[in-house]
XYZ file of C-alpha atoms in Angstrom:
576
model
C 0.000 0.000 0.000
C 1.082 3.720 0.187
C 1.982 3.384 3.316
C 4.276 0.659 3.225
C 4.630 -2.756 5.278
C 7.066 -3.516 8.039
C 10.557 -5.084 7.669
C 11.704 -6.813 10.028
C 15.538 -7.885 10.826
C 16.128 -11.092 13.062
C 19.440 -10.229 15.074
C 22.457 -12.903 15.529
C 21.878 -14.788 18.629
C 25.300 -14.287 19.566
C 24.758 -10.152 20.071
C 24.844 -9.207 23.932
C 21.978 -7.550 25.227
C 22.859 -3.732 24.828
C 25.915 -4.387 22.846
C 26.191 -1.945 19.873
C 25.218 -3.196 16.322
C 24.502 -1.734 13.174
C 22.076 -2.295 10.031
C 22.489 -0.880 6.650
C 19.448 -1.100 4.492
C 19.955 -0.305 0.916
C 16.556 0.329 -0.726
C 15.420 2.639 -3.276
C 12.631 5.325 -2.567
C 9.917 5.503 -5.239
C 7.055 7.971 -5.904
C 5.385 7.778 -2.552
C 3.086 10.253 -0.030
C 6.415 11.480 1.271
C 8.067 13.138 -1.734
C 6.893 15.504 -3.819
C 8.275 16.005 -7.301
C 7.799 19.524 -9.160
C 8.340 20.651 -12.983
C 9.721 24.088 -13.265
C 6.324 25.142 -14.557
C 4.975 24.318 -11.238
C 7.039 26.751 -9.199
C 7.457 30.773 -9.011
C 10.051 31.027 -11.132
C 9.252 28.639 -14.113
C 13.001 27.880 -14.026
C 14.229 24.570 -12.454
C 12.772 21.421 -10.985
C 11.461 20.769 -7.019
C 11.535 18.677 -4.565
C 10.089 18.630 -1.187
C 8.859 15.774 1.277
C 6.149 15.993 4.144
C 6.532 13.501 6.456
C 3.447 14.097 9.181
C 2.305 12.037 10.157
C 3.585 8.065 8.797
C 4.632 9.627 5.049
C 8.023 9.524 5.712
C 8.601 5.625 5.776
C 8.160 5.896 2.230
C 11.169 8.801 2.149
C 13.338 6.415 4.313
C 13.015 2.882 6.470
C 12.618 4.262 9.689
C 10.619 3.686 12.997
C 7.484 5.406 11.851
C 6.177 6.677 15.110
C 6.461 9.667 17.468
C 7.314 7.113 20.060
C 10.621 6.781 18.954
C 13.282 9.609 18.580
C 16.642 9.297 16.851
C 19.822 11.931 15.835
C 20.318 11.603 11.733
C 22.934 12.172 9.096
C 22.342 12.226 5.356
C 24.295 12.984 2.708
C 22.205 14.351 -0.770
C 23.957 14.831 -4.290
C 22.347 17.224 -6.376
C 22.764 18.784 -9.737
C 24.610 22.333 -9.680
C 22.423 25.234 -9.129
C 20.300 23.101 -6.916
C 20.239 24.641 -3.277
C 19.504 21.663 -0.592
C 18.318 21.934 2.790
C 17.102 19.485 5.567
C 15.618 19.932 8.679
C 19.151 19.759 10.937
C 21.101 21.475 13.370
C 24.560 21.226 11.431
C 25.209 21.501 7.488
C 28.238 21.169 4.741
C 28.663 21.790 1.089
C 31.362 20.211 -0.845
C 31.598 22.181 -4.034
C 33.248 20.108 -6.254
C 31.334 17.013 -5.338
C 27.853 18.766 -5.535
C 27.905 17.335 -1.954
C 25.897 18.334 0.941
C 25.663 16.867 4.687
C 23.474 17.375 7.443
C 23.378 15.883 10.985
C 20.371 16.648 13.176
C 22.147 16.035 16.961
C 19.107 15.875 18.756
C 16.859 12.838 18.767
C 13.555 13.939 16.864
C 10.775 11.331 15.888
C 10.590 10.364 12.198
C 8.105 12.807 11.098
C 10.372 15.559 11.675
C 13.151 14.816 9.105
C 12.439 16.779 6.076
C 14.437 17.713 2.613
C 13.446 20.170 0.173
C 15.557 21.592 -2.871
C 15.177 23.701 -5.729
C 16.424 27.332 -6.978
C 16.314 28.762 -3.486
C 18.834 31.823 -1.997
C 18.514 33.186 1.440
C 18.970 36.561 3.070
C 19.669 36.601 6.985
C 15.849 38.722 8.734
C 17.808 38.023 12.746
C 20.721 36.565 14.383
C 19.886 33.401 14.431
C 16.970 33.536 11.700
C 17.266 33.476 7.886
C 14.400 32.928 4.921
C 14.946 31.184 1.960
C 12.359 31.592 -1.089
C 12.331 31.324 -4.683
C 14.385 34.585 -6.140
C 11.368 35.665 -7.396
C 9.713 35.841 -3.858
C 12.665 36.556 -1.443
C 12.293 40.064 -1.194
C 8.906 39.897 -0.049
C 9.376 37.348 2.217
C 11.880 39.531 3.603
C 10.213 42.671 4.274
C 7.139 40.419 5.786
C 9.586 38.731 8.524
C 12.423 40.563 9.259
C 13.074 41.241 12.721
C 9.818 39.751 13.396
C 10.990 36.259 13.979
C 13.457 37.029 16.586
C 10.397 38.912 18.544
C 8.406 36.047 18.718
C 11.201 33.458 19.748
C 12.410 35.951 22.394
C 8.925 35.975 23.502
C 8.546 32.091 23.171
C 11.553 31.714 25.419
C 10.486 34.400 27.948
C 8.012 32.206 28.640
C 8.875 28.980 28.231
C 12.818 28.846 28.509
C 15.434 28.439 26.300
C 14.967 27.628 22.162
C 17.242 24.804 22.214
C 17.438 23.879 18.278
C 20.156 26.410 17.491
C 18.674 28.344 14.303
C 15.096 28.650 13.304
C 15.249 29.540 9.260
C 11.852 29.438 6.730
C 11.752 28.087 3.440
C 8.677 29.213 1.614
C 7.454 26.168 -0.561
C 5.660 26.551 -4.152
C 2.061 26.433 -4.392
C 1.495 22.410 -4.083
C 2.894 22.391 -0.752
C -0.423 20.472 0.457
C -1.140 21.967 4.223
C -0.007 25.820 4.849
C 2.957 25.311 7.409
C 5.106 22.454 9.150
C 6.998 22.523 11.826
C 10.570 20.683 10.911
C 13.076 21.729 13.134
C 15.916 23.991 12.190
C 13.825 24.818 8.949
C 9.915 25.859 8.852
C 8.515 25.047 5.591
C 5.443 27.507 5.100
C 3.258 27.625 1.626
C 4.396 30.881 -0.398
C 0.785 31.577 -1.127
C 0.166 32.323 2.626
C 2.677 35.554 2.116
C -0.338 38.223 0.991
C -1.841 37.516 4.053
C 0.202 39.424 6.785
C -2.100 37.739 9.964
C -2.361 34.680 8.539
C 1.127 34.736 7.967
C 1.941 35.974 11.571
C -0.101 33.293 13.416
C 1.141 30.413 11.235
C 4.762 31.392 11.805
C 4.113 31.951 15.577
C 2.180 28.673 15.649
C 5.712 26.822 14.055
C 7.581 28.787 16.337
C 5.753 27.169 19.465
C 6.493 24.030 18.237
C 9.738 24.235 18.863
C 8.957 23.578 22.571
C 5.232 21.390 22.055
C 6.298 19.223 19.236
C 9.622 18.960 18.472
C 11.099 18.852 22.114
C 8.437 17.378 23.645
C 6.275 15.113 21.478
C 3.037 12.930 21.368
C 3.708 9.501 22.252
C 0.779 8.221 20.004
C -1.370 9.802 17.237
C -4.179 9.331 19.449
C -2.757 11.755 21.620
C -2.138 14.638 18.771
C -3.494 17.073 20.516
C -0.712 17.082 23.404
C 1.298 18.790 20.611
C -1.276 20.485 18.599
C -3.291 21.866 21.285
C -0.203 22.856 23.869
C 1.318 24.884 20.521
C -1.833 26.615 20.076
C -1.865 27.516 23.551
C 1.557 28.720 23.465
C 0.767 30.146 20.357
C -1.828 32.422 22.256
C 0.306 33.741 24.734
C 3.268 34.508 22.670
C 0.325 36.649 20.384
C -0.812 38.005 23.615
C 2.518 39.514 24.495
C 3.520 40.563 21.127
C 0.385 42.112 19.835
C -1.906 42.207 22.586
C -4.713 40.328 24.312
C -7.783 41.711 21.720
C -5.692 40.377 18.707
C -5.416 36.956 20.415
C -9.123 37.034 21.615
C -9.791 37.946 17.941
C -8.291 35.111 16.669
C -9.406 32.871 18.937
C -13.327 33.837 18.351
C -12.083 32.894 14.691
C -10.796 29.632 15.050
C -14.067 28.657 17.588
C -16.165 29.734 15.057
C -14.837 27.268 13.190
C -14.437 24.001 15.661
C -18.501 25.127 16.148
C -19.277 24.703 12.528
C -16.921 21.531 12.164
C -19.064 19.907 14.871
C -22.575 20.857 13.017
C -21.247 18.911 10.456
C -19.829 15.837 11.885
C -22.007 15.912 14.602
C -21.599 16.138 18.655
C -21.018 11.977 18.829
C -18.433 11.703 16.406
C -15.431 9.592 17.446
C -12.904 12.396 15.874
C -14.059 14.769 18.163
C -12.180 12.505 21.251
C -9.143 14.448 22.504
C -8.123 10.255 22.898
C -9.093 9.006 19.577
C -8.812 5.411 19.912
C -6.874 4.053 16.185
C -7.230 0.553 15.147
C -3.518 -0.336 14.050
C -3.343 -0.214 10.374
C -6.918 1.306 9.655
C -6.927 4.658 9.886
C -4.129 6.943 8.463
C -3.572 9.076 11.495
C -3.067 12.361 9.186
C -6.983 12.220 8.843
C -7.498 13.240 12.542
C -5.939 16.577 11.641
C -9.067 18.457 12.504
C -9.806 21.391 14.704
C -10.769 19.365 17.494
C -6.911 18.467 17.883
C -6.174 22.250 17.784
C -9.181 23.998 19.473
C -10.635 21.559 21.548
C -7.429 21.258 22.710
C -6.342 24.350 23.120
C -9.373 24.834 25.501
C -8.750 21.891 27.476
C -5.056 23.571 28.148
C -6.612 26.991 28.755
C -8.773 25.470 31.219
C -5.627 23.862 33.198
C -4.277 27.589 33.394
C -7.349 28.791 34.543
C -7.013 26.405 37.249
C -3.860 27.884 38.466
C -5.366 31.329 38.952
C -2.823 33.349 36.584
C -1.417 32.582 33.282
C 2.242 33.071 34.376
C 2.035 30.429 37.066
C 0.765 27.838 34.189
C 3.822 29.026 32.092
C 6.261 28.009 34.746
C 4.628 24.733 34.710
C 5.154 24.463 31.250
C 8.930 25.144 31.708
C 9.380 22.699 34.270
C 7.667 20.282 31.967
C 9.400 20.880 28.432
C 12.933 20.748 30.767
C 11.639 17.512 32.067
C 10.555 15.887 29.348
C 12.449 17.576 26.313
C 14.000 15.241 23.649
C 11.310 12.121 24.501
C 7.955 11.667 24.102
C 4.552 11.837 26.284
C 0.984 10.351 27.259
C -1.614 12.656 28.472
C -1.039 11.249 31.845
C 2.608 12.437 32.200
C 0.816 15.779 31.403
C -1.445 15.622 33.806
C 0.430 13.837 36.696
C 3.237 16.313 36.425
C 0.865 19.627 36.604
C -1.337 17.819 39.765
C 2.601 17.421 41.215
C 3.258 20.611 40.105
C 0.530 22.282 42.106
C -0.308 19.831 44.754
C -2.891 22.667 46.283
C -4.994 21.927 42.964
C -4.013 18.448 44.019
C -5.294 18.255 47.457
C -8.710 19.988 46.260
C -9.120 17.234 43.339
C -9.709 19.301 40.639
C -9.236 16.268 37.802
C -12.425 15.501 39.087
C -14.939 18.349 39.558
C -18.321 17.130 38.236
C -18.665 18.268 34.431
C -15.076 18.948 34.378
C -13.582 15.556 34.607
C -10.184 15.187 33.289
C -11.229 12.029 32.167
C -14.429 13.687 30.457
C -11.944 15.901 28.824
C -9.794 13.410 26.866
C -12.955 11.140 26.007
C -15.615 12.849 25.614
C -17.057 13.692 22.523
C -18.079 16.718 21.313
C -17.678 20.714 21.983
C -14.926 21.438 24.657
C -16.328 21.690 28.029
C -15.870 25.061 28.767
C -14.249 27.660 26.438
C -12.018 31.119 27.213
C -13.365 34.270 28.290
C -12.760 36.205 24.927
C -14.079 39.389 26.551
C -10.844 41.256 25.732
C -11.454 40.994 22.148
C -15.279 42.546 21.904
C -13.401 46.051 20.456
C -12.828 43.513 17.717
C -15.711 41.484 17.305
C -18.257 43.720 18.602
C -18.201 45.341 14.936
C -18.229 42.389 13.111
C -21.313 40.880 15.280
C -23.043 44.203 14.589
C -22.322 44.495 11.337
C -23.627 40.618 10.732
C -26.942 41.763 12.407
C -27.679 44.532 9.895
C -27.079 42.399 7.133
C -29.270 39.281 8.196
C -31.878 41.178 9.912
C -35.648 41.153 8.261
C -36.551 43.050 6.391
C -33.527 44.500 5.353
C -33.713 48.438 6.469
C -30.355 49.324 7.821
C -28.420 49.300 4.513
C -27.096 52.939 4.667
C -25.812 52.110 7.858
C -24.091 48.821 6.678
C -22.743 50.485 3.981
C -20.869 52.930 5.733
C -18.784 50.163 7.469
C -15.380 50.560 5.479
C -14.073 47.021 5.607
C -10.368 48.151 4.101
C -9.885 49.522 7.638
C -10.564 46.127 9.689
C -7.884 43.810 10.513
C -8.139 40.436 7.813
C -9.418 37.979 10.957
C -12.744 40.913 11.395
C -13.278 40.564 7.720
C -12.964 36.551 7.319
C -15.188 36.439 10.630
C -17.773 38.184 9.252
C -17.737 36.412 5.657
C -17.460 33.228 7.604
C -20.460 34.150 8.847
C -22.525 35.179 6.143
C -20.684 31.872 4.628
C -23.046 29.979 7.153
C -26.263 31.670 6.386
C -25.871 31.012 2.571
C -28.013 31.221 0.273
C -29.001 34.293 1.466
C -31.664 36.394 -0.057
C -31.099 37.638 -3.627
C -31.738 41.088 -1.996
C -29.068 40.568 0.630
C -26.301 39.296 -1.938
C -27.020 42.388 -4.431
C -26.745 44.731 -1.822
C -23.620 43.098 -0.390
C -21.790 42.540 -3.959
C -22.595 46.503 -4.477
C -21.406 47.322 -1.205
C -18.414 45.578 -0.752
C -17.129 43.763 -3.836
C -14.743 46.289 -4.968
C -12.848 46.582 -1.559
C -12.980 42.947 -1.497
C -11.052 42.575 -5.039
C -8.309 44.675 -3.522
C -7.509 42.598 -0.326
C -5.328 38.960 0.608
C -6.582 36.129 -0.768
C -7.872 34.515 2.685
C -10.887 37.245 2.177
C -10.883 36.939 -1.460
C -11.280 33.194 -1.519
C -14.520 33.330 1.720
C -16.263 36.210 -0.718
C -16.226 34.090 -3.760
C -17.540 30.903 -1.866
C -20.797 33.252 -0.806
C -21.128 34.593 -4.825
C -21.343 30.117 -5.574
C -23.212 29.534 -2.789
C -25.940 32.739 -3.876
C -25.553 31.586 -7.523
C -24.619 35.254 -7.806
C -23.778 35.655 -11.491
C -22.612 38.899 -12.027
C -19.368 37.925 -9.505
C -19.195 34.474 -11.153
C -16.056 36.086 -13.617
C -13.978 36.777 -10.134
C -14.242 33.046 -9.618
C -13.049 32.243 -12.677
C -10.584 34.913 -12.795
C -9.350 33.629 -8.851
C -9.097 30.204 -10.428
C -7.102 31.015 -13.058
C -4.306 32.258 -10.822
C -4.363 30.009 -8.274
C -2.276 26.716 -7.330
C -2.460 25.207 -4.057
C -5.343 23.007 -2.309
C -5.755 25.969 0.532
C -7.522 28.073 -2.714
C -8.931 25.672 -5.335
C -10.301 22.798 -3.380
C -13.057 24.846 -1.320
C -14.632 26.808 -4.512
C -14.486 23.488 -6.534
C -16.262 21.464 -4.103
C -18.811 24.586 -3.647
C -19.282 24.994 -7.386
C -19.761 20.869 -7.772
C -22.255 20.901 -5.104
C -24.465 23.792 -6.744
C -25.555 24.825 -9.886
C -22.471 25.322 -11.307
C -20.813 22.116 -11.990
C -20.357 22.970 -15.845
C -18.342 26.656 -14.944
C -15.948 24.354 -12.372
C -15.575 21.683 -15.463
C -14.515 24.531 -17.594
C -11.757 26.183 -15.496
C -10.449 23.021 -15.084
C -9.772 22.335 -18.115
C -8.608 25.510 -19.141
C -6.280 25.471 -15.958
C -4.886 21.692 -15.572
C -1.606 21.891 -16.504
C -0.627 24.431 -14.088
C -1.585 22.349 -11.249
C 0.677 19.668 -9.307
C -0.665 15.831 -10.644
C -2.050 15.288 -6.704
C -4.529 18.490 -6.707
C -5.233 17.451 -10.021
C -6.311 14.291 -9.422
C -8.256 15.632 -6.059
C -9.910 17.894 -7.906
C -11.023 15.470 -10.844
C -12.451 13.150 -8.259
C -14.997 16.147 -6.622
C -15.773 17.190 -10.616
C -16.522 13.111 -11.239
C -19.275 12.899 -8.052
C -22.297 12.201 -9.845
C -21.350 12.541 -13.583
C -19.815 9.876 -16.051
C -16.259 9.432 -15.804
C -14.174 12.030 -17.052
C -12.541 11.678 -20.050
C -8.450 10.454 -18.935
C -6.253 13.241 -17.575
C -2.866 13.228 -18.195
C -1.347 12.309 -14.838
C 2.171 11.202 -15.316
C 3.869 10.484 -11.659
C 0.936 11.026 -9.534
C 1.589 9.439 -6.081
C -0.936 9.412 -3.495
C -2.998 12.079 -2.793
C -1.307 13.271 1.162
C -4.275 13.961 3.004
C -2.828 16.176 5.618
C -6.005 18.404 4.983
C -9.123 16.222 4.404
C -11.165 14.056 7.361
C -11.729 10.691 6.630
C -13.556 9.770 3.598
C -17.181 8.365 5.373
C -17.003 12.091 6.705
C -16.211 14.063 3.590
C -18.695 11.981 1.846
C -21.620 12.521 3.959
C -21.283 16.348 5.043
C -20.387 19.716 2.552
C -17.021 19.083 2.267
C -16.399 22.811 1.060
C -16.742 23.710 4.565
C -15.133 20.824 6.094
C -11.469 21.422 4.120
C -12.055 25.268 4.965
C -11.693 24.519 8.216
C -8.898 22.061 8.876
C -7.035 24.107 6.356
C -4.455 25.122 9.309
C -0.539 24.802 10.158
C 0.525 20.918 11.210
């Protein structure tokens, strides 16, 4: 199968127990999830061929033989030839280049699990934005990567270690990956690999960094045991996350955000529905079932973000919870975790919360907590925020009150001026009431389309899925027009599965075709199999090396089948 099948290597009887031995597997590493092959024509520059590999979560056995779980950590080496003109980087603390040989070397000295170890190289050049920080991007793209991040990075890993000691991994440089990167941002120590398309959008682009950055400490150093248990790294690096946001940029961004990403964990579970086993903090995997990269859903993220939250909450002020989280990451850095060492160490850290038996307060059960399904049990105060939201609720209400009267006064709202998370909070929004009334859309498409055309393609993308969802035709050339320029899952797959589930199955059929070739044979294929639902099979598609489709993004396929998936791939389009 894609995902491989175990090998297994009977030892000499003779070897002593502990005694030192070595293996050498020689093996050659075909098309497979893992590795990701790319023509010129599907990069920035249109000038020389791509490689990259994703291993989250079991990909990378098919980039490598290796242990394929976070149980197990290791220190690498590798050494990679490449063609001159070639620029090769891997996700390690220490690197070489022999020049004549075309030779490079890298040797990670910490132990990481397998998922971390990553490759990527094309036509890439650097430029240094801190001291211990540089970005490397496509020529093409390098100086706007560069005036996005510099001196920003070293802000948010001052603030990381402020509060959660020190970054122990040496550098932290970005690589920004074409288009057919297929989730927005990973986490590879050493190196961050972050979707170039993600650039426009300065907030998005903030939190996903920041996000990366806090997995440095939740993640990396200290990892999941099992991918049952994702959210011990997802959830603790959203947390973090938070409160490195909170210090650099303030509390009402970071509420702002927040009432964002609930939003969406609250429309995810109208979907899937309150009983759903993926909604488990503990998902329980049968071995060899379930490819653990479908679990990544905003439950991992939000539900366990508030389950953290809460655990700070019991401590009475956020700073005491951070030294917690010190004490933990310096016990437990380098290996990896069950919930309970989580738990046990923060009742032993405050034996007060202890002694009053707070893992079992009645509604609040610990235990409830991990297995459980459904909404988190409580969620944050997101008070701070309402000088942010506030306007965006209001606004909402004019616009979906009956009968519609108060359009002067929603036309006076000048969306340029709101920060992008107001404006994809209120889209979202309408997003959820659609269809709305013809009345409503006209009015809003003469209200607001213009300033929409102008702004970052996180707002574009949310307006265009209300003109499908409306049937609104006179915006139907934006779509097209959006389509045209687009590359990467993050922006095709949600209009494409909103146009095949309308009216408009024949306009998605046409872009397609008009667009193909400029798309990476996996998103092809993807989005072939959402234009085939419910029509004869399309006529054959010219996809030479297509390896499996990684499904980083997409729940698994009962789910997708049986709810909107538009809305189901908006939502768990976030940062690994």
């Amino acid at each position: 199968t894609d995902y491989g099948s175990s090998l297994t290597v009977s030892l000499p009887a003779a070897l002593r127990p502990h005694q030192p031995f070595q293996i050498i597997v020689r093996y050659t590493a075909a098309d497979g999830p893992a590795i990701w092959w790319l023509d010129p024509e599907l990069t920035y520059g249109n000038a020389k061929p791509f490689v990259f590999t994703q291993g989250h979560s079991v990909c990378n056995r098919s980039f490598f033989p290796c242990f394929d779980t976070p149980a197990v950590k290791c220190t690498y080496s590798a050494t990679v030839k490449a063609p001159a003109g070639l620029q090769v980087l891997m996700s390690a603390t220490q690197s070489t280049y022999l020049e004549e040989e075309g030779v490079y070397q890298f040797y990670m000295e910490y132990p990481v699990p397998a998922y971390l170890v990553a490759l990527v190289a094309g036509d890439l050049i650097h430029a240094d934005i801190g001291p211990r920080s540089r970005v490397w991007a496509e020529p093409c793209l390098l100086p706007t990567a560069i005036s996005k991040l510099s001196g920003m990075v070293e802000r948010w890993l001052t603030a990381a270690e402020s509060l959660y000691g020190p970054y122990i991994w040496g550098r932290y440089d970005i690589v920004f990956l074409p288009p057919s990167f297929p989730i927005v941002a990973m986490e590879n120590p050493c190196l961050t690999f972050i979707i170039s398309s993600i650039l426009e959008s300065d907030e998005f682009l903030i939190i996903d960094v920041i996000h990366e950055v806090a997995h440095s400490w939740f993640g990396n150093a200290v990892t999941n045991a099992t991918w049952e248990e994702m959210w011990l790294s997802e959830g603790l690096a959203t947390y973090a996350q938070r409160r490195i946001t909170t210090e650099t940029y303030g509390a009402a961004f970071t509420c702002l955000e927040t009432a964002f990403r609930l939003d969406a964990l609250h429309r995810q579970m109208k979907l899937l529905g309150e009983d759903n086993p993926v909604s488990k903090l503990q998902v329980k995997l049968e071995p060899g079932s379930v490819n653990p990269s479908n679990l990544m859903n905003l439950f991992t993220y939000e539900k366990g973000y508030c389950f953290v939250y809460y655990l700070s909450q019991l401590c009475g002020d956020p700073r005491h919870f951070d030294s917690f989280l010190r004490a933990y990451i310096e016990k437990y850095k380098f290996t990896s975790v069950v919930a309970q060492d989580l738990l046990d160490s923060f009742l032993n850290y405050f034996p007060e919360l202890k002694e009053q038996c707070v893992e079992s307060k009645a509604g609040l059960e610990f235990e409830r907590w991990l297995n459980a399904t459904g909404p988190p049990l409580a969620e944050p105060d997101l008070s701070q925020g309402s000088s942010l939201t506030r306007p965006v609720e209001t606004l909402f209400r004019l616009w979906t009150a009956e009968p519609l009267d108060s359009v002067a006064a929603a036309s006076s709202v000048d969306l340029t001026k709101w920060r992008t998370f107001q404006t994809v909070l209120f889209l979202d929004r309408l997003l959820d009431g659609s269809p709305l009334p013809h009345e409503v859309i006209k009015k809003l498409s003469e209200c607001y389309s213009s300033q929409l055309d102008s702004m970052n393609a996180e707002i574009r993308i949310r307006w265009l899925q209300i003109v499908v969802r409306n049937d609104y035709y006179p915006d139907l050339y934006k779509v097209r027009r959006f389509l045209e320029n687009q590359m990467s899952r993050m922006y095709t797959i949600p209009l494409y599965e909103d146009l095949c589930t309308g009216t408009l199955k024949s306009l998605a059929l046409e872009i397609f075709y008009q667009t193909q070739n400029q798309l990476h044979p996996n998103l092809r294929k993807t989005i072939q199999q959402i234009l085939s639902q419910g029509l004869n099979p399309l006529p054959a598609i010219d996809t030479t090396a297509v390896t499996a489709d990684t499904p980083a993004m997409v729940l698994e396929d009962k789910v997708s089948e049986a709810t909107n998936g538009a809305i189901s791939l908006r939502d768990v389009n976030v940062s690994a």
